[in-house]
Coordinates of C-alpha atoms in Angstrom, one line a residue:
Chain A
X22 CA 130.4 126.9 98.2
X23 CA 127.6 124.9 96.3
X24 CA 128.7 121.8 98.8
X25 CA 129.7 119.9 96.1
X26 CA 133.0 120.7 94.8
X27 CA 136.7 120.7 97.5
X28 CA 137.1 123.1 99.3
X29 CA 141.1 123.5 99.2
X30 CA 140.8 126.4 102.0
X31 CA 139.9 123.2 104.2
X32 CA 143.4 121.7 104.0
X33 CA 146.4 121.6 106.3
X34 CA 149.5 123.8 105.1
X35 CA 151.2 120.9 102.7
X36 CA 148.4 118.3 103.0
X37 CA 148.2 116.0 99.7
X38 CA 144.6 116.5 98.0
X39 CA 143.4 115.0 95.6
X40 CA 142.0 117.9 93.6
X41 CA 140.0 116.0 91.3
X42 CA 137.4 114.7 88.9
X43 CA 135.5 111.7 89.9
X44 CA 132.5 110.3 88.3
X45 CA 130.4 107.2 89.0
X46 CA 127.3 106.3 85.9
X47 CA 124.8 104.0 86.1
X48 CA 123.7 102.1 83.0
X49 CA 122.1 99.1 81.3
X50 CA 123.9 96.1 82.8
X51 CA 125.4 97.7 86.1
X52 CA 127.2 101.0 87.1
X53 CA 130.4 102.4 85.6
X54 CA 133.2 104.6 88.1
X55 CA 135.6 106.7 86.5
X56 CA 138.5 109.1 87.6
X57 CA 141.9 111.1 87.2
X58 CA 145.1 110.2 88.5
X59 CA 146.0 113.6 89.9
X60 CA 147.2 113.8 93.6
X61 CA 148.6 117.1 94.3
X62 CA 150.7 119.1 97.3
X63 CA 149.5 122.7 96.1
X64 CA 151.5 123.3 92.3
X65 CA 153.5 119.7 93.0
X66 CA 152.1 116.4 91.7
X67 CA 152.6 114.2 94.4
X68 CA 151.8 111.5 92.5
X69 CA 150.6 111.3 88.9
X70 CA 149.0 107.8 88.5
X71 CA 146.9 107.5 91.5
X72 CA 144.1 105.2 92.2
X73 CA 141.1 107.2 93.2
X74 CA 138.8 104.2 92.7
X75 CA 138.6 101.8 96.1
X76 CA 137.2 98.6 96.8
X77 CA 135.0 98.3 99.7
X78 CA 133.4 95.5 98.9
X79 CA 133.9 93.6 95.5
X80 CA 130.5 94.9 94.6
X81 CA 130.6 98.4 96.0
X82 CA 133.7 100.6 95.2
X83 CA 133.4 104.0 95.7
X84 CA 135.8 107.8 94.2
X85 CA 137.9 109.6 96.7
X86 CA 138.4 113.3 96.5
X87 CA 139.4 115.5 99.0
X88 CA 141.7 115.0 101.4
X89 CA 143.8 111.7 100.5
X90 CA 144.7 111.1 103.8
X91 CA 140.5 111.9 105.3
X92 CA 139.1 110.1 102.5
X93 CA 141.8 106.7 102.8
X94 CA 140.7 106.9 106.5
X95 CA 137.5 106.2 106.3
X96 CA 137.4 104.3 103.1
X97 CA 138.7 101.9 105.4
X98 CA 136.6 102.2 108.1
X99 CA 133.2 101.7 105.9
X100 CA 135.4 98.7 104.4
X101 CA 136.5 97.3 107.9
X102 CA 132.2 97.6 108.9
X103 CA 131.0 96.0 105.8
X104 CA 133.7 93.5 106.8
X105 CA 132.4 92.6 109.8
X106 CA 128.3 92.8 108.4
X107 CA 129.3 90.1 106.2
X108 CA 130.4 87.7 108.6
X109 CA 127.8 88.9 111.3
X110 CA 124.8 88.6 108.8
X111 CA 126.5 85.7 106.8
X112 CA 125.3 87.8 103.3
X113 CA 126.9 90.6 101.0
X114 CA 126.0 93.9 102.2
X115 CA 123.8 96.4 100.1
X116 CA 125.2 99.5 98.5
X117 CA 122.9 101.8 100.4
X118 CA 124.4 100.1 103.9
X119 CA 128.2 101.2 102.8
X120 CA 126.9 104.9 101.5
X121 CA 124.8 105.0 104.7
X122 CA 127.9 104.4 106.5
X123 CA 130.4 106.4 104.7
X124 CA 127.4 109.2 105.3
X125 CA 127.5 109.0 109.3
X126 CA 131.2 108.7 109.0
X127 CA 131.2 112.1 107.0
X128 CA 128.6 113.7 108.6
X129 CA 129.5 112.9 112.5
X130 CA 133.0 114.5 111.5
X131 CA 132.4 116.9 109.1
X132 CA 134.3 119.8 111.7
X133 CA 137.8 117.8 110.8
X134 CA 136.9 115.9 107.3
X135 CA 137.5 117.5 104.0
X136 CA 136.1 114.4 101.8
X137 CA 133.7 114.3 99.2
X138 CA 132.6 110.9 97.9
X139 CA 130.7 109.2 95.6
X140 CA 129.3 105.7 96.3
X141 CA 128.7 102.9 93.7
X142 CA 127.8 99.5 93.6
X143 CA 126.1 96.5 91.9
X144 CA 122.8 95.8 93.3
X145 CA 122.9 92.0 93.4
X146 CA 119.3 91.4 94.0
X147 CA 117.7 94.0 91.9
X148 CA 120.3 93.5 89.2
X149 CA 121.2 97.0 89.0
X150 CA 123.8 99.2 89.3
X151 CA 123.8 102.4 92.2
X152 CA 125.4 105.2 92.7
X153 CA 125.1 107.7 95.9
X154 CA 126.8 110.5 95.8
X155 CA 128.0 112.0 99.3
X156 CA 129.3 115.7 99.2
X157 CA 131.5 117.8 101.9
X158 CA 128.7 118.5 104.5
X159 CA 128.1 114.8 105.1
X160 CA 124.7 114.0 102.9
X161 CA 123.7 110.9 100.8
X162 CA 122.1 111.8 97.6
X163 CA 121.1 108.7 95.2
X164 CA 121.4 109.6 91.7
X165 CA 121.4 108.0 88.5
X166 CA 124.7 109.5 87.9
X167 CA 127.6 111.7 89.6
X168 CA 130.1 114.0 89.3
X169 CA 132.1 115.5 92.0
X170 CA 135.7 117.2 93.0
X171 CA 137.4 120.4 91.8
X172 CA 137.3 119.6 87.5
X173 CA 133.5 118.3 87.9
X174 CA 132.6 122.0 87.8
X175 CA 133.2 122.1 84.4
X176 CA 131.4 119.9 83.3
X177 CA 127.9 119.9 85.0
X178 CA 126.7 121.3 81.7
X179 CA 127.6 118.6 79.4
X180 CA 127.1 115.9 81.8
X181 CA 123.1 117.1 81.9
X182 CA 123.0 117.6 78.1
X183 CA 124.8 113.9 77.3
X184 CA 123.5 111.5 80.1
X185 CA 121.1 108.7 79.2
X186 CA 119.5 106.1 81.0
X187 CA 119.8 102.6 80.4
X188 CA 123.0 103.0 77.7
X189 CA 125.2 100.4 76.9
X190 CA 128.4 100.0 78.3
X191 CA 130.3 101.2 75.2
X192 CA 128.3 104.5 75.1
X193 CA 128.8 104.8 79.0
X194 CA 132.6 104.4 78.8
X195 CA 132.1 106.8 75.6
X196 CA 130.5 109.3 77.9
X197 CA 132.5 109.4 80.7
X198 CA 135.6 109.5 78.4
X199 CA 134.6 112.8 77.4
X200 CA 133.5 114.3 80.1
X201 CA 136.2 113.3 82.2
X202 CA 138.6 114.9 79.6
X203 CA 137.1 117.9 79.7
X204 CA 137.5 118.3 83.3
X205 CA 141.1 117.5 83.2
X206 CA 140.9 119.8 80.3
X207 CA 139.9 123.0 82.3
X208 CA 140.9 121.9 85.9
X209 CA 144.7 122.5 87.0
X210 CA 144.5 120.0 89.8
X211 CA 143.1 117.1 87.7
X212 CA 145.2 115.3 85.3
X213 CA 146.8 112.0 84.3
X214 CA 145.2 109.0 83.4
X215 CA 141.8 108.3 83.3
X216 CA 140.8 105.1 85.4
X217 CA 137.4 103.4 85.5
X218 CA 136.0 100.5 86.9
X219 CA 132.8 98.6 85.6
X220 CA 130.7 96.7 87.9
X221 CA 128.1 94.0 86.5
X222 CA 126.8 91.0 87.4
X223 CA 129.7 89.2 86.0
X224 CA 131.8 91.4 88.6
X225 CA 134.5 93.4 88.0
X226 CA 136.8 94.9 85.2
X227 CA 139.3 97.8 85.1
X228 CA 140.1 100.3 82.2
X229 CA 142.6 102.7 81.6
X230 CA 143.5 105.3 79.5
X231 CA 146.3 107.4 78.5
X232 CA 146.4 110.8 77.5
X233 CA 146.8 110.1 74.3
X234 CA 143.8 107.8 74.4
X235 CA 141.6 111.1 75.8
X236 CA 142.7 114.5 74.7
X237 CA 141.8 114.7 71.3
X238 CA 138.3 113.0 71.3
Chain B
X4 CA 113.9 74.0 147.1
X5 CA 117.1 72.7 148.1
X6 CA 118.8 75.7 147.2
X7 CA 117.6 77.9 149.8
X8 CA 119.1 78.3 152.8
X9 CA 122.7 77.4 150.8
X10 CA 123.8 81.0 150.1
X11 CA 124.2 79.9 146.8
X12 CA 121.1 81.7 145.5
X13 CA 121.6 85.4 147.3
X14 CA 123.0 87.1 144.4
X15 CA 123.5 86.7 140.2
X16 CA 127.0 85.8 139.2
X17 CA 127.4 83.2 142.0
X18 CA 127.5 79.4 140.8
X19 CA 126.7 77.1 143.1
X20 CA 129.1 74.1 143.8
X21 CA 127.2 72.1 140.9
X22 CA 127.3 74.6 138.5
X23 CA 123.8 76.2 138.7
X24 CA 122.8 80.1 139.1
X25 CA 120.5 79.9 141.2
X26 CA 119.0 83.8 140.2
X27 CA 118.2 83.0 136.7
X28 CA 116.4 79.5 137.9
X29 CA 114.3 81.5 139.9
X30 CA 113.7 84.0 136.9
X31 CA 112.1 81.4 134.8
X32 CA 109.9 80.3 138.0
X33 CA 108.3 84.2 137.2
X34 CA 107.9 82.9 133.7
X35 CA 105.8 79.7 134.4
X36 CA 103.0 81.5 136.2
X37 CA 102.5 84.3 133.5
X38 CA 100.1 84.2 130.8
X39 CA 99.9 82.1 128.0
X40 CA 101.8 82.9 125.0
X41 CA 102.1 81.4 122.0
X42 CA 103.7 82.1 118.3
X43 CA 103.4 80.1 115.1
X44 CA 104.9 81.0 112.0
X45 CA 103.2 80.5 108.3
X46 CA 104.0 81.1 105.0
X47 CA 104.2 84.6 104.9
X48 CA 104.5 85.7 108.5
X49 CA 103.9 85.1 111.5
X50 CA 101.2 85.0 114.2
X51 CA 101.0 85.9 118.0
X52 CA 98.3 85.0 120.8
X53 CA 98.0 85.8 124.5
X54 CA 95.8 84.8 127.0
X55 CA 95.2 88.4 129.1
X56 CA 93.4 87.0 132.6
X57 CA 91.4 90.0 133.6
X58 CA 92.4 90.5 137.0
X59 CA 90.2 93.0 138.0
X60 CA 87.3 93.3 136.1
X61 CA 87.9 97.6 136.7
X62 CA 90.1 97.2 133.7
X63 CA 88.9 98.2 130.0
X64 CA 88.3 95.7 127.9
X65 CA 90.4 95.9 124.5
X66 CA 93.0 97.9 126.8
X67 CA 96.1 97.1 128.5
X68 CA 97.8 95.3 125.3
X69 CA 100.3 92.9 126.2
X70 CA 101.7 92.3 122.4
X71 CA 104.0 95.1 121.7
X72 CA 105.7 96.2 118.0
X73 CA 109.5 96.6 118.7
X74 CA 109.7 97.6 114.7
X75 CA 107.2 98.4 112.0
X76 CA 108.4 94.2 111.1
X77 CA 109.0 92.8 114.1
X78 CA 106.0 92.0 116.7
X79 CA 107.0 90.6 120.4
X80 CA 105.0 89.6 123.5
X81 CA 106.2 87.9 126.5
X82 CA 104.8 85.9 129.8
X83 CA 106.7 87.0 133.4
X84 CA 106.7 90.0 134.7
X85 CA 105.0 92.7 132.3
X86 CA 107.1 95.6 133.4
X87 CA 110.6 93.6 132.7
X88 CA 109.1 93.0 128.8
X89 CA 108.0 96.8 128.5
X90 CA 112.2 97.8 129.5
X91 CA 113.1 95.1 127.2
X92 CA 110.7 96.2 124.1
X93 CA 112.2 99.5 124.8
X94 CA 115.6 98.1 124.2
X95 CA 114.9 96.5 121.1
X96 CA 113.1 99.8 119.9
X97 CA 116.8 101.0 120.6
X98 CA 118.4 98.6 119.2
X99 CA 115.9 99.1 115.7
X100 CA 116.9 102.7 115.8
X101 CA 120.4 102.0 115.6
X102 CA 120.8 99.7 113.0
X103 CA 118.7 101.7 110.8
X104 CA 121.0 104.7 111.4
X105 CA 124.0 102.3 110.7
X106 CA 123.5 100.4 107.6
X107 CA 120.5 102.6 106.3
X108 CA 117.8 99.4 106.4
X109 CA 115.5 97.9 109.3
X110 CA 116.5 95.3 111.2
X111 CA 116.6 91.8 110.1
X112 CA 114.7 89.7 112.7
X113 CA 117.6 87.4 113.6
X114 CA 120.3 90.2 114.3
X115 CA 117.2 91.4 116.8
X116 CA 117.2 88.4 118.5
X117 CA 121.4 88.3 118.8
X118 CA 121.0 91.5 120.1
X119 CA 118.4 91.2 122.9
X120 CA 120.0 88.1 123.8
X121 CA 123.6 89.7 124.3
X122 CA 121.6 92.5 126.4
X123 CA 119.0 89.7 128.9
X124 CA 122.0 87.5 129.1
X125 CA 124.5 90.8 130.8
X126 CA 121.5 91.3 133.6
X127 CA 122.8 87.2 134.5
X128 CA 126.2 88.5 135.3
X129 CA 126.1 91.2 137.5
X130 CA 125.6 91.8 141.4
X131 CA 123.8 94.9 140.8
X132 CA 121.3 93.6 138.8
X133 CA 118.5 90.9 138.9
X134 CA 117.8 88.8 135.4
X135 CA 114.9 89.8 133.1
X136 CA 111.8 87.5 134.8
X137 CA 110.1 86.8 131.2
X138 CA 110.5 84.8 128.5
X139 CA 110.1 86.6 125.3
X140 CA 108.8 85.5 122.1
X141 CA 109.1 87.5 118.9
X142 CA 109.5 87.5 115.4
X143 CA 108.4 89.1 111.9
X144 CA 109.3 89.0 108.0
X145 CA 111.3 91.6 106.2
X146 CA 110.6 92.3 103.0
X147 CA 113.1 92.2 100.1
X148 CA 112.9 95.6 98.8
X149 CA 113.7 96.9 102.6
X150 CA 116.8 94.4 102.6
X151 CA 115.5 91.3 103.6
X152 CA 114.5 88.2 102.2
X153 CA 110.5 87.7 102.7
X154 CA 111.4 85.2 104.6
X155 CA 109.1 85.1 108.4
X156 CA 111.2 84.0 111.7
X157 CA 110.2 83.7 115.3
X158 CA 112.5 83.1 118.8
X159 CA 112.1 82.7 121.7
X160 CA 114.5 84.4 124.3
X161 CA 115.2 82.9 128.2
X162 CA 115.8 84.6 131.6
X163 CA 118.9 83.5 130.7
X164 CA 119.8 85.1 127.4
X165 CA 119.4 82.0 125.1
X166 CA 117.5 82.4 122.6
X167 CA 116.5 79.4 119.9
X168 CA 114.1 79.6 116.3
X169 CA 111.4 78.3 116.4
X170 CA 108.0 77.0 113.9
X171 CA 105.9 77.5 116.9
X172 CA 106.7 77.9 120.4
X173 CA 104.7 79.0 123.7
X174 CA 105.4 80.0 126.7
X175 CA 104.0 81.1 130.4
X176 CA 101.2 78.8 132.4
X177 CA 99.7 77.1 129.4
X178 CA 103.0 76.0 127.8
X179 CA 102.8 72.3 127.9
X180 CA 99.7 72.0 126.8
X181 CA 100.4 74.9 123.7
X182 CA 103.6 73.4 122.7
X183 CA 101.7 69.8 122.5
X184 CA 99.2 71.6 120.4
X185 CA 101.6 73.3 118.1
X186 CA 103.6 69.7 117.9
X187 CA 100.9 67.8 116.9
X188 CA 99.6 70.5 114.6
X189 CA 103.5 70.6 112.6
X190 CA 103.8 67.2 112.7
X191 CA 100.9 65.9 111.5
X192 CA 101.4 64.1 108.1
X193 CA 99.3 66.9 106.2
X194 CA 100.8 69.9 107.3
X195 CA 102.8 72.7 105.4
X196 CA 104.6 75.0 105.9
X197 CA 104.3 76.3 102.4
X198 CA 100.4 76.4 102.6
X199 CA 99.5 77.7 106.0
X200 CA 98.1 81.1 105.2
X201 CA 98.0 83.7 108.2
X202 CA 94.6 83.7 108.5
X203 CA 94.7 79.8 108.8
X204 CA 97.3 80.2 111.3
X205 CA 95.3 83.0 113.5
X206 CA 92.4 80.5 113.9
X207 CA 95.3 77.7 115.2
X208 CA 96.9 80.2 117.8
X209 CA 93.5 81.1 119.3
X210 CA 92.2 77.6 119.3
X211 CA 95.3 76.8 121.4
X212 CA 95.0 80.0 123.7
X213 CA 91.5 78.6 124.6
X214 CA 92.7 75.1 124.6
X215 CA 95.0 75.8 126.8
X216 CA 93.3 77.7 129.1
X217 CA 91.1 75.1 129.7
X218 CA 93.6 73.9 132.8
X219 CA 92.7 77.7 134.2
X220 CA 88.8 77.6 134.0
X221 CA 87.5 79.3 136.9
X222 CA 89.1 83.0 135.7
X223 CA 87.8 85.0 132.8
X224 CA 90.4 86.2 130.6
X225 CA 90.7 88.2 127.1
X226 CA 92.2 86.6 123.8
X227 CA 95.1 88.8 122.4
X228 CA 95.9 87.9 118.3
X229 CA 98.2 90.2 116.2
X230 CA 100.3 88.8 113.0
X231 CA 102.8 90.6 110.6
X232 CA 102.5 88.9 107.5
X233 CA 103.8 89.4 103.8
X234 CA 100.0 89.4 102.3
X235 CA 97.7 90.2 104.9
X236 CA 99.8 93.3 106.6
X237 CA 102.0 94.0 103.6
X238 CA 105.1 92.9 106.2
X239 CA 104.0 95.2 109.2
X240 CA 103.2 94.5 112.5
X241 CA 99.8 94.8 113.4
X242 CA 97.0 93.6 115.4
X243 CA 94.1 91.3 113.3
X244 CA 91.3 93.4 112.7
X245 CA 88.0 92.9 114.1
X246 CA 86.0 90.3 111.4
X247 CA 89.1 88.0 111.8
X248 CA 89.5 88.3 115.1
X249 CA 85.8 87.4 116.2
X250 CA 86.0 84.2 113.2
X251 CA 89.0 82.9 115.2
X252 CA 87.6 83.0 118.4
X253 CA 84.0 82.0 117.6
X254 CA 85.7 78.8 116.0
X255 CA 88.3 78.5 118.9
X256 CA 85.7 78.5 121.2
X257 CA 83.4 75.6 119.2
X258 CA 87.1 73.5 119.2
X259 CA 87.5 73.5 122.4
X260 CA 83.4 72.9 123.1
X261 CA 82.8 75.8 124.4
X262 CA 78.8 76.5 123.3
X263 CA 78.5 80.2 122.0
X264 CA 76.0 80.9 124.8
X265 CA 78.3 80.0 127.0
X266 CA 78.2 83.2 129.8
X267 CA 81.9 83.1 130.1
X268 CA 82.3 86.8 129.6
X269 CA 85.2 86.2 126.6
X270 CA 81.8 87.3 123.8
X271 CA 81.8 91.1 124.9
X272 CA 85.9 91.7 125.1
X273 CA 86.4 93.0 121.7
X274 CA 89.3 93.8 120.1
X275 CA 89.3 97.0 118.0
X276 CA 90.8 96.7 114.7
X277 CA 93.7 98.8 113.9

């Protein structure tokens, strides 16, 4: 296990999992997180248009994969907490608060979790997008970008080659579209759509697209 | 005292028949009779100052510091019983600890004070327990790239468990004549906010330690000054070092017309700079 991709082993006899690809990019004017739409029950796609991206704050969404069921869980736990910092501190919570709680989360349970996350957010006072990147055993890693589940295996290679700093968000969507197709390409439990969300100081927007739209880049 | 005698004043979490608890009153008759203590804010930060009476003349001078750090940003002293401030320092060290494990940032200065004030104002409500017998005064500025906003707050915290923001505020023997001090000094038609440096307000917090220890001649007793402040301590808590220290009380001491020959024993305490 290199820590980072699911471990299926891990899951209950008949437990949905979201055998993935997720994938969360910084760039230029904020951060960009992208995904499949595969959820799976072993060879059956429980669902083929699933929504791996989730809000936890309108700034800060963060990519499931894993178990659904572990990673819905606390997704809404870390949402419920940055909840209740908002009204306690009467201001928006900072990315690093929601990864640092989505890490203690993960880590205190890592015995009965099978979730591997990836945090990312608009930084509102530094005017920059984050990403943290939180794999199986329950660390936080801040990176400029991410990859993680089952199909980002395949692509660790051309993610290193092709990832910029600072690119603009047509390159970034560019970028992800690819790589993200390759990993549904190669991975039998990833598949669908692709879904990404692009966060910016002008808030939020949501893309998708079709197979059609992917496969032959 | 016409509580005593009433039964009304045996035990915490027992009102008596106009409302008072009688405990807590009682608490803050501790806090009268401790030392001096006073904290002003200014631009960046904030300053503290106690008046240490040497009691025994045994003790080490410089020792036996009474201004604690309950974070790197957030500096605290207290007039009452000592011991009662150390436990409650060593709560909000806990309490710092936490929320850094939590949310992955220090403290903010006001969720401190909500906090300390939710844990002095439980030690009103129990039978088992006796309230805290200081009142508490501190404060800091934490910086914007550790989650903050650069912006310096101070409290003080009651026996019992309010706790209200303050400009300046002092507590302990010496309050009224501090908190006049610190009035006229904020209200005065040429004060600002804006433009009182730290340093400026370290010279005001010892001039009103000696000020008001004018009232308490006859004993000897050691100036205490620390700050936390955005320029001069880069937002940590920290005591002022030595050439800043010895301005403020050579200057505190002309104020308040006290000749630098004077043999009043304050000349040889010196406070080593950290």
């Amino acid at each position: 296990m290199n820590g980072i991709s699911t471990d299926i082993q891990h899951l209950k006899k008949g437990e949905v999992n979201l055998g993935t690809s997720i994938m969360a990019v910084t760039f230029k004017d904020g951060v960009i997180l992208g995904a499949d739409s595969r959820t799976s029950t072993g060879a059956y796609i429980a669902n083929r248009v699933t929504d791996k991206l989730t809000r936890l704050q309108d700034h800060i969404w963060c990519c499931r994969s894993g178990s659904a069921a572990d990673t819905q869980a606390v997704a809404d736990i870390v949402q419920y907490h940055l909840n209740l910092y908002k009204m306690q501190f009467d201001q928006d919570a900072d990315v690093k608060t929601a990864a640092s709680l989505l890490k203690s989360l993960t880590y205190e349970n890592k015995d009965q979790l099978s979730a591997g996350l990836i945090v990312a957010g608009f930084d509102k006072q530094n005017k920059k997008g984050e990403v943290y990147s939180i794999p199986l055993g329950g660390s936080l890693h801040k990176q400029p970008y991410a990859i993680a589940g089952s199909g980002s295996t395949f692509i660790y290679g051309y993610c290193n080659k092709n990832f910029k700093e600072d690119m603009s968000r047509e390159e970034t969507i560019d970028f992800m579209k690819h790589s993200l197709s390759q990993a549904i390409k190669w991975d039998g439990s990833s598949g669908g759509v692709i879904r990404m969300v692009v966060l910016t100081d002008n808030g939020l927007e949501r893309l998708i697209f079709y197979p059609e739209d992917y496969e032959n880049l | 005292m016409t509580s005593v005698g009433t039964g009304y004043d045996l035990s915490n979490s027992v009102f008596s028949p106009d409302g008072r608890n009688f405990q807590v009153e009682y608490a803050s008759k501790a806090v009268e009779n401790g030392s001096t203590t006073v904290g002003l804010k200014c631009k960046d930060g904030v300053v503290f100052g106690v008046e240490k009476i040497i009691a025994n003349k045994l003790l080490v001078p410089g020792k036996n510091r009474k201004i604690q750090t309950i974070d790197r940003h957030i500096g605290c002293c207290y007039s009452g019983l000592i011991p009662d401030g150390k436990h409650l320092v060593n709560r909000g060290r806990e309490e710092a600890t936490n929320f850094r494990n939590t949310y992955g940032k220090p403290i903010p200065v006001s969720a401190m004070s909500e906090r300390l004030s939710q844990y002095v104002q439980a030690y009103t409500l129990y039978n088992s327990v006796r309230p805290f017998g200081i009142s508490t005064i501190f404060g800091g500025v934490l910086k914007t790239e550790n989650g903050g906003d650069n912006k310096p707050e101070l409290f003080m915290l009651d026996p019992n468990g309010s706790c209200w923001g303050y400009k300046g505020i002092a507590t302990g023997k010496g309050r009224q004549t501090a908190k006049a001090e610190l009035e006229k000094l904020i209200t005065s038609e040429t004060f600002d906010f804006s433009t009182l440096s730290a340093k400026q307000a370290v010279e005001e917090v010892a001039r009103i330690i000696y000020l008001a220890h004018e009232d308490n001649k006859d004993k000897d007793f050691e100036l205490e000054l620390s700050w936390c402040s955005l320029s001069e301590t880069n937002g940590f808590h920290k005591y002022v070092p030595e050439e800043v220290y010895n301005e403020a009380v050579e200057n505190a001491k002309s104020a308040v017309g006290l000749a630098d020959s004077d043999e009043s024993g304050e000349e040889d305490m010196e406070v080593d700079a950290q």
